[in-house]
Amino acid sequence: MQTAADIMTKNLVTLPLTASLKDAHAITRDKGIRHLPVMEGEQFVGMLTQKRMMGAVINLLATYGANALERREGQTPVRDLVEVDCATVTPDTPLLAVTDFFLKHRHGCLPVVDENGKLVGMLTSSDFVRLCRNLLASLA
């Protein structure tokens, strides 16, 4: 039986809790990622999603205008945007359970934490597409 550890992304790009929305925006743009695990030191705090960032940017635009956007992004702390009550799985969680979770909740990512709560990986829809591609290739 395959588990989360078998397909999770292990080389993670993370964001410190002290970062700004501007920092997060730059990372997601430069790295081409949509979800950032937020850390306080070595401790996983929660997720900053593209949806949350877009909402914050739209709010800043509507409130302060385009001319102030970059400055206001730099003044907006990630601490105010991070989703702290996000679901997680462990490396030994069966992939079937993970797929059921993704289908039911329509999340784009799922942090993988060990028994001590340390972030060890991330499962994304891209990980499942890669798995699907490999399975299809093995059938061909």
Short mmCIF file of C-alpha atoms in Angstrom, two decimals:
data_model
loop_
_atom_site.label_atom_id
_atom_site.label_comp_id
_atom_site.label_asym_id
_atom_site.label_seq_id
_atom_site.Cartn_x
_atom_site.Cartn_y
_atom_site.Cartn_z
CA MET A 1 0.00 0.00 0.00
CA GLN A 2 1.39 3.40 -0.98
CA THR A 3 1.59 6.15 1.62
CA ALA A 4 1.99 9.91 1.69
CA ALA A 5 5.75 9.48 2.07
CA ASP A 6 5.90 7.69 -1.30
CA ILE A 7 4.83 10.69 -3.37
CA MET A 8 5.14 13.79 -1.17
CA THR A 9 7.33 16.71 -2.14
CA LYS A 10 10.24 16.81 0.29
CA ASN A 11 12.29 19.81 -0.86
CA LEU A 12 9.98 22.48 0.48
CA VAL A 13 10.06 26.21 0.14
CA THR A 14 8.85 27.66 3.43
CA LEU A 15 8.13 31.12 4.72
CA PRO A 16 8.96 32.50 8.17
CA LEU A 17 6.06 33.81 10.24
CA THR A 18 7.85 37.17 10.32
CA ALA A 19 7.62 37.58 6.52
CA SER A 20 5.38 40.03 4.71
CA LEU A 21 2.79 39.50 2.01
CA LYS A 22 5.31 41.07 -0.39
CA ASP A 23 7.87 38.38 0.54
CA ALA A 24 5.29 35.63 0.02
CA HIS A 25 4.18 37.10 -3.29
CA ALA A 26 7.77 37.19 -4.55
CA ILE A 27 8.43 33.57 -3.54
CA THR A 28 5.26 32.22 -5.13
CA ARG A 29 5.95 34.16 -8.32
CA ASP A 30 9.65 33.23 -8.52
CA LYS A 31 9.20 29.56 -7.57
CA GLY A 32 5.89 28.98 -9.37
CA ILE A 33 4.16 27.58 -6.28
CA ARG A 34 0.72 28.23 -4.84
CA HIS A 35 1.04 27.11 -1.21
CA LEU A 36 3.63 28.12 1.35
CA PRO A 37 4.14 26.36 4.66
CA VAL A 38 4.68 29.04 7.30
CA MET A 39 7.25 28.35 9.97
CA GLU A 40 8.20 29.87 13.30
CA GLY A 41 11.76 28.69 13.58
CA GLU A 42 11.55 24.93 13.03
CA GLN A 43 7.88 24.73 14.06
CA PHE A 44 5.18 24.41 11.40
CA VAL A 45 2.56 27.10 12.04
CA GLY A 46 0.18 26.76 9.09
CA MET A 47 -0.32 27.42 5.39
CA LEU A 48 -0.41 30.55 3.31
CA THR A 49 -2.43 29.79 0.21
CA GLN A 50 -2.64 31.59 -3.09
CA LYS A 51 -6.33 32.16 -2.40
CA ARG A 52 -5.57 33.97 0.87
CA MET A 53 -2.85 36.05 -0.78
CA MET A 54 -5.08 37.03 -3.69
CA GLY A 55 -7.83 38.06 -1.29
CA ALA A 56 -5.41 40.23 0.65
CA VAL A 57 -4.06 41.87 -2.52
CA ILE A 58 -7.58 42.61 -3.79
CA ASN A 59 -8.46 44.12 -0.42
CA LEU A 60 -5.31 46.28 -0.46
CA LEU A 61 -6.05 47.44 -4.01
CA ALA A 62 -9.63 48.34 -3.14
CA THR A 63 -8.62 50.14 0.05
CA TYR A 64 -5.41 51.94 -0.93
CA GLY A 65 -5.21 51.83 -4.74
CA ALA A 66 -2.61 50.47 -7.15
CA ASN A 67 0.00 53.12 -6.34
CA ALA A 68 0.22 51.99 -2.72
CA LEU A 69 0.01 48.26 -3.36
CA GLU A 70 3.70 47.35 -3.18
CA ARG A 71 4.25 49.39 -0.01
CA ARG A 72 1.13 47.96 1.65
CA GLU A 73 2.10 44.40 0.71
CA GLY A 74 5.38 44.99 2.51
CA GLN A 75 3.48 46.18 5.57
CA THR A 76 1.06 43.24 5.64
CA PRO A 77 2.38 40.49 7.92
CA VAL A 78 1.99 36.86 6.91
CA ARG A 79 0.99 36.28 10.55
CA ASP A 80 -2.38 37.90 9.70
CA LEU A 81 -3.01 35.67 6.67
CA VAL A 82 -1.75 32.21 7.62
CA GLU A 83 -4.31 29.41 7.97
CA VAL A 84 -3.34 27.90 11.32
CA ASP A 85 -6.11 25.31 11.55
CA CYS A 86 -5.14 23.40 8.43
CA ALA A 87 -5.43 19.65 8.13
CA THR A 88 -2.26 17.56 8.07
CA VAL A 89 -1.34 13.93 7.47
CA THR A 90 1.55 11.77 8.59
CA PRO A 91 4.04 10.12 6.23
CA ASP A 92 2.40 6.72 6.81
CA THR A 93 -1.11 7.89 5.87
CA PRO A 94 -2.39 5.64 3.07
CA LEU A 95 -2.75 7.44 -0.26
CA LEU A 96 -6.31 6.20 -0.61
CA ALA A 97 -7.25 8.14 2.54
CA VAL A 98 -5.44 11.20 1.21
CA THR A 99 -7.29 11.05 -2.12
CA ASP A 100 -10.61 10.78 -0.29
CA PHE A 101 -9.68 13.86 1.74
CA PHE A 102 -8.68 15.84 -1.38
CA LEU A 103 -11.91 14.92 -3.15
CA LYS A 104 -14.13 15.71 -0.17
CA HIS A 105 -12.52 18.97 0.91
CA ARG A 106 -11.12 20.22 -2.43
CA HIS A 107 -7.86 21.37 -0.88
CA GLY A 108 -4.90 22.06 -3.13
CA CYS A 109 -2.29 20.83 -0.68
CA LEU A 110 -1.84 18.86 2.49
CA PRO A 111 1.15 19.28 4.82
CA VAL A 112 2.85 16.07 5.95
CA VAL A 113 4.10 16.13 9.54
CA ASP A 114 5.90 13.51 11.59
CA GLU A 115 4.85 12.22 15.02
CA ASN A 116 6.48 15.29 16.63
CA GLY A 117 4.60 17.72 14.41
CA LYS A 118 7.69 18.53 12.33
CA LEU A 119 6.95 19.37 8.70
CA VAL A 120 8.54 16.66 6.52
CA GLY A 121 6.75 17.12 3.21
CA MET A 122 3.78 18.37 1.26
CA LEU A 123 1.22 16.62 -0.87
CA THR A 124 -0.18 18.61 -3.77
CA SER A 125 -2.35 17.94 -6.76
CA SER A 126 0.86 17.93 -8.82
CA ASP A 127 2.14 14.97 -6.79
CA PHE A 128 -1.01 13.05 -7.68
CA VAL A 129 -0.80 14.00 -11.36
CA ARG A 130 2.81 12.72 -11.37
CA LEU A 131 1.63 9.47 -9.74
CA CYS A 132 -1.15 9.14 -12.31
CA ARG A 133 1.32 9.72 -15.15
CA ASN A 134 3.65 7.05 -13.81
CA LEU A 135 0.79 4.57 -13.43
CA LEU A 136 -0.46 5.28 -16.95
CA ALA A 137 3.06 4.92 -18.35
CA SER A 138 3.43 1.55 -16.62
CA LEU A 139 0.21 0.37 -18.27
CA ALA A 140 1.26 1.45 -21.75
#
